[in-house]
mmCIF file of C-alpha atoms and ligand atoms in Angstrom:
data_model
loop_
_atom_site.group_PDB
_atom_site.id
_atom_site.type_symbol
_atom_site.label_atom_id
_atom_site.label_comp_id
_atom_site.label_asym_id
_atom_site.label_seq_id
_atom_site.Cartn_x
_atom_site.Cartn_y
_atom_site.Cartn_z
ATOM 1 C CA UNK A 37 -4.670 -8.506 -13.788
ATOM 2 C CA UNK A 38 -1.353 -6.067 -12.654
ATOM 3 C CA UNK A 39 1.532 -7.327 -11.239
ATOM 4 C CA UNK A 40 1.584 -5.575 -7.757
ATOM 5 C CA UNK A 41 5.360 -4.584 -8.362
ATOM 6 C CA UNK A 42 3.943 -2.799 -11.792
ATOM 7 C CA UNK A 43 0.935 -1.660 -9.441
ATOM 8 C CA UNK A 44 2.691 0.130 -6.923
ATOM 9 C CA UNK A 45 4.820 1.647 -9.591
ATOM 10 C CA UNK A 46 2.350 3.107 -11.161
ATOM 11 C CA UNK A 47 0.662 4.560 -8.299
ATOM 12 C CA UNK A 48 3.903 6.389 -7.763
ATOM 13 C CA UNK A 49 3.828 7.762 -10.965
ATOM 14 C CA UNK A 50 0.021 9.190 -10.589
ATOM 15 C CA UNK A 51 1.601 11.101 -7.630
ATOM 16 C CA UNK A 52 4.337 12.502 -9.874
ATOM 17 C CA UNK A 53 1.934 13.348 -12.767
ATOM 18 C CA UNK A 54 -0.237 15.136 -9.945
ATOM 19 C CA UNK A 55 2.897 17.107 -8.952
ATOM 20 C CA UNK A 56 3.375 18.078 -12.027
ATOM 21 C CA UNK A 57 0.091 19.462 -12.534
ATOM 22 C CA UNK A 58 0.178 21.254 -9.250
ATOM 23 C CA UNK A 59 4.010 22.633 -10.125
ATOM 24 C CA UNK A 60 2.719 24.191 -13.581
ATOM 25 C CA UNK A 61 -0.158 25.335 -11.489
ATOM 26 C CA UNK A 62 1.825 27.595 -9.340
ATOM 27 C CA UNK A 63 4.131 27.984 -12.421
ATOM 28 C CA UNK A 64 0.914 29.429 -14.276
ATOM 29 C CA UNK A 65 0.183 31.525 -11.062
ATOM 30 C CA UNK A 66 3.642 33.453 -10.898
ATOM 31 C CA UNK A 67 3.467 34.159 -14.388
ATOM 32 C CA UNK A 68 0.184 35.706 -13.818
ATOM 33 C CA UNK A 69 1.400 37.947 -11.241
ATOM 34 C CA UNK A 70 4.061 39.072 -13.665
ATOM 35 C CA UNK A 71 1.481 40.172 -16.088
ATOM 36 C CA UNK A 72 2.757 37.708 -18.660
ATOM 37 C CA UNK A 73 -0.566 36.326 -19.119
ATOM 38 C CA UNK A 74 0.456 34.158 -21.964
ATOM 39 C CA UNK A 75 2.948 32.223 -19.839
ATOM 40 C CA UNK A 76 0.203 31.623 -17.593
ATOM 41 C CA UNK A 77 -1.894 30.313 -20.379
ATOM 42 C CA UNK A 78 0.968 27.866 -21.297
ATOM 43 C CA UNK A 79 1.480 27.119 -18.121
ATOM 44 C CA UNK A 80 -2.232 26.150 -17.419
ATOM 45 C CA UNK A 81 -2.846 24.027 -20.057
ATOM 46 C CA UNK A 82 0.458 21.979 -19.553
ATOM 47 C CA UNK A 83 -1.294 21.581 -16.036
ATOM 48 C CA UNK A 84 -4.490 19.881 -18.070
ATOM 49 C CA UNK A 85 -2.029 17.678 -19.924
ATOM 50 C CA UNK A 86 -0.582 16.752 -17.030
ATOM 51 C CA UNK A 87 -3.725 15.499 -15.115
ATOM 52 C CA UNK A 88 -4.835 13.868 -17.890
ATOM 53 C CA UNK A 89 -1.502 11.917 -17.334
ATOM 54 C CA UNK A 90 -2.322 11.016 -14.163
ATOM 55 C CA UNK A 91 -5.623 10.086 -15.219
ATOM 56 C CA UNK A 92 -4.728 7.939 -17.897
ATOM 57 C CA UNK A 93 -2.338 5.545 -15.567
ATOM 58 C CA UNK A 94 -5.329 5.835 -12.892
ATOM 59 C CA UNK A 95 -8.070 4.374 -15.829
ATOM 60 C CA UNK A 96 -5.355 2.011 -16.855
ATOM 61 C CA UNK A 97 -4.654 0.507 -13.135
ATOM 62 C CA UNK A 98 -8.550 -0.204 -12.502
ATOM 63 C CA UNK A 99 -8.812 -1.596 -15.732
ATOM 64 C CA UNK A 100 -6.539 -4.071 -14.971
ATOM 65 C CA UNK A 101 -7.789 -5.198 -12.121
ATOM 66 C CA UNK A 102 -5.425 -3.084 -9.337
ATOM 67 C CA UNK A 103 -6.066 -0.771 -6.642
ATOM 68 C CA UNK A 104 -5.273 2.896 -6.916
ATOM 69 C CA UNK A 105 -3.461 4.050 -4.349
ATOM 70 C CA UNK A 106 -3.653 8.217 -3.771
ATOM 71 C CA UNK A 107 -0.835 9.605 -1.568
ATOM 72 C CA UNK A 108 0.267 13.602 -0.598
ATOM 73 C CA UNK A 109 1.168 15.923 -3.681
ATOM 74 C CA UNK A 110 3.957 17.475 -2.108
ATOM 75 C CA UNK A 111 4.017 21.641 -2.148
ATOM 76 C CA UNK A 112 5.400 22.874 -5.127
ATOM 77 C CA UNK A 113 7.351 26.224 -5.307
ATOM 78 C CA UNK A 114 5.647 29.583 -5.109
ATOM 79 C CA UNK A 115 8.442 31.643 -6.188
ATOM 80 C CA UNK A 116 10.966 31.725 -9.701
ATOM 81 C CA UNK A 117 13.541 34.550 -10.370
ATOM 82 C CA UNK A 118 12.305 34.947 -13.825
ATOM 83 C CA UNK A 119 10.842 33.338 -16.786
ATOM 84 C CA UNK A 120 13.941 31.701 -17.794
ATOM 85 C CA UNK A 121 14.199 30.064 -14.108
ATOM 86 C CA UNK A 122 10.761 28.340 -14.183
ATOM 87 C CA UNK A 123 11.668 27.245 -17.694
ATOM 88 C CA UNK A 124 15.017 25.567 -16.588
ATOM 89 C CA UNK A 125 12.446 24.340 -13.507
ATOM 90 C CA UNK A 126 10.292 22.518 -16.327
ATOM 91 C CA UNK A 127 12.999 21.092 -18.826
ATOM 92 C CA UNK A 128 14.566 19.373 -15.448
ATOM 93 C CA UNK A 129 11.383 18.444 -14.097
ATOM 94 C CA UNK A 130 10.673 16.733 -17.413
ATOM 95 C CA UNK A 131 13.989 15.033 -17.610
ATOM 96 C CA UNK A 132 13.207 13.595 -14.125
ATOM 97 C CA UNK A 133 9.615 12.074 -15.563
ATOM 98 C CA UNK A 134 11.010 10.738 -18.699
ATOM 99 C CA UNK A 135 13.727 8.645 -16.462
ATOM 100 C CA UNK A 136 10.931 7.740 -13.925
ATOM 101 C CA UNK A 137 8.563 6.319 -17.568
ATOM 102 C CA UNK A 138 11.712 4.714 -18.715
ATOM 103 C CA UNK A 139 11.903 2.882 -15.513
ATOM 104 C CA UNK A 140 8.673 2.060 -15.916
ATOM 105 C CA UNK A 141 8.808 0.496 -18.775
ATOM 106 C CA UNK A 142 12.066 -1.434 -17.902
ATOM 107 C CA UNK A 143 9.806 -3.103 -15.202
ATOM 108 C CA UNK A 144 7.366 -3.924 -17.353
ATOM 109 C CA UNK A 145 9.691 -5.508 -19.798
ATOM 110 C CA UNK A 146 11.043 -7.737 -16.814
ATOM 111 C CA UNK A 147 7.669 -8.672 -15.633
ATOM 112 C CA UNK A 148 6.994 -9.736 -19.199
ATOM 113 C CA UNK A 149 3.789 -7.455 -19.410
ATOM 114 C CA UNK A 150 2.669 -6.587 -23.320
ATOM 115 C CA UNK A 151 -0.078 -4.669 -22.409
ATOM 116 C CA UNK A 152 1.494 -2.456 -19.961
ATOM 117 C CA UNK A 153 4.480 -2.115 -22.739
ATOM 118 C CA UNK A 154 1.987 -1.159 -24.825
ATOM 119 C CA UNK A 155 0.494 1.298 -22.681
ATOM 120 C CA UNK A 156 3.390 2.798 -21.779
ATOM 121 C CA UNK A 157 4.637 3.278 -25.328
ATOM 122 C CA UNK A 158 2.466 6.354 -25.290
ATOM 123 C CA UNK A 159 3.921 8.184 -22.344
ATOM 124 C CA UNK A 160 7.704 7.107 -24.151
ATOM 125 C CA UNK A 161 6.805 8.809 -26.818
ATOM 126 C CA UNK A 162 4.818 12.306 -25.174
ATOM 127 C CA UNK A 163 7.382 12.736 -23.131
ATOM 128 C CA UNK A 164 9.792 12.989 -26.410
ATOM 129 C CA UNK A 165 7.431 16.376 -27.016
ATOM 130 C CA UNK A 166 7.205 17.244 -23.213
ATOM 131 C CA UNK A 167 10.759 17.945 -23.288
ATOM 132 C CA UNK A 168 11.064 19.096 -26.445
ATOM 133 C CA UNK A 169 8.472 21.493 -25.778
ATOM 134 C CA UNK A 170 9.949 22.978 -22.307
ATOM 135 C CA UNK A 171 13.859 23.242 -24.008
ATOM 136 C CA UNK A 172 12.496 25.322 -27.165
ATOM 137 C CA UNK A 173 10.837 27.860 -24.798
ATOM 138 C CA UNK A 174 13.890 27.997 -22.594
ATOM 139 C CA UNK A 175 15.958 28.424 -25.600
ATOM 140 C CA UNK A 176 13.711 31.429 -27.168
ATOM 141 C CA UNK A 177 13.796 32.895 -23.262
ATOM 142 C CA UNK A 178 17.741 32.441 -23.427
ATOM 143 C CA UNK A 179 18.393 34.390 -26.767
ATOM 144 C CA UNK A 180 15.785 37.188 -25.667
ATOM 145 C CA UNK A 181 17.528 37.842 -22.035
ATOM 146 C CA UNK A 182 16.130 40.472 -20.421
ATOM 147 C CA UNK A 183 14.399 42.185 -23.268
ATOM 148 C CA UNK A 184 11.160 43.091 -22.256
ATOM 149 C CA UNK A 185 10.177 43.564 -25.527
ATOM 150 C CA UNK A 186 11.089 40.019 -26.497
ATOM 151 C CA UNK A 187 9.435 38.466 -23.988
ATOM 152 C CA UNK A 188 6.596 40.063 -24.600
ATOM 153 C CA UNK A 189 6.562 39.173 -28.415
ATOM 154 C CA UNK A 190 6.647 35.550 -26.800
ATOM 155 C CA UNK A 191 4.236 36.361 -24.606
ATOM 156 C CA UNK A 192 1.889 36.636 -27.081
ATOM 157 C CA UNK A 193 2.890 33.626 -28.553
ATOM 158 C CA UNK A 194 2.249 31.582 -25.668
ATOM 159 C CA UNK A 195 -1.437 32.668 -25.180
ATOM 160 C CA UNK A 196 -2.508 30.918 -28.137
ATOM 161 C CA UNK A 197 -2.072 27.395 -26.502
ATOM 162 C CA UNK A 198 -5.172 25.561 -26.209
ATOM 163 C CA UNK A 199 -5.886 22.425 -24.399
ATOM 164 C CA UNK A 200 -7.007 19.508 -26.743
ATOM 165 C CA UNK A 201 -6.867 15.930 -24.776
ATOM 166 C CA UNK A 202 -5.224 13.424 -26.775
ATOM 167 C CA UNK A 203 -7.684 11.109 -29.061
ATOM 168 C CA UNK A 204 -6.491 8.194 -27.598
ATOM 169 C CA UNK A 205 -7.832 8.977 -23.774
ATOM 170 C CA UNK A 206 -8.300 6.007 -21.976
HETATM 171 FE FE1 OFO B 500 3.218 14.237 -17.563
HETATM 172 O O1 OFO B 500 4.816 14.702 -18.482
HETATM 173 FE FE2 OFO B 500 5.124 16.130 -17.924
HETATM 174 O O2 OFO B 500 5.029 16.122 -16.550
#
């Protein structure tokens, strides 16, 4: 049975993951409106990953005999100054998520919940990748600045991203 405090903290994280899904979907829509379909694809895949993150928590709470409580999801921004701005926000958001995953891990350690620690380790590792992915594209965008040729080249590359659910799926 999951500890109530841990259950509540995971429910709050489910909400953050669902907000992440919503945020990246909003970014995908914005990029599509800019005719940057590769960026839109990347954000759409990112959005699907976030749903996966939320559902992995969701199933875990149920499996541990807890209750999933869904809360209202905040409205994401619908406008971004340029691609660089969207990726600055993405990296900042992922750093915020990492911070919250670390807090969840701190709580699992405090409660001496070994199962939760093992489960949360997947997210700790995943966040390294989440931040690195956003940071890489942000740095590439900073390199090309407003050069349309560079932005279009990057757009082609981001068009190749596909969603592959991790094999460790709960
Ligand atoms: Fe779920 O990792 Fe991004 O937000």
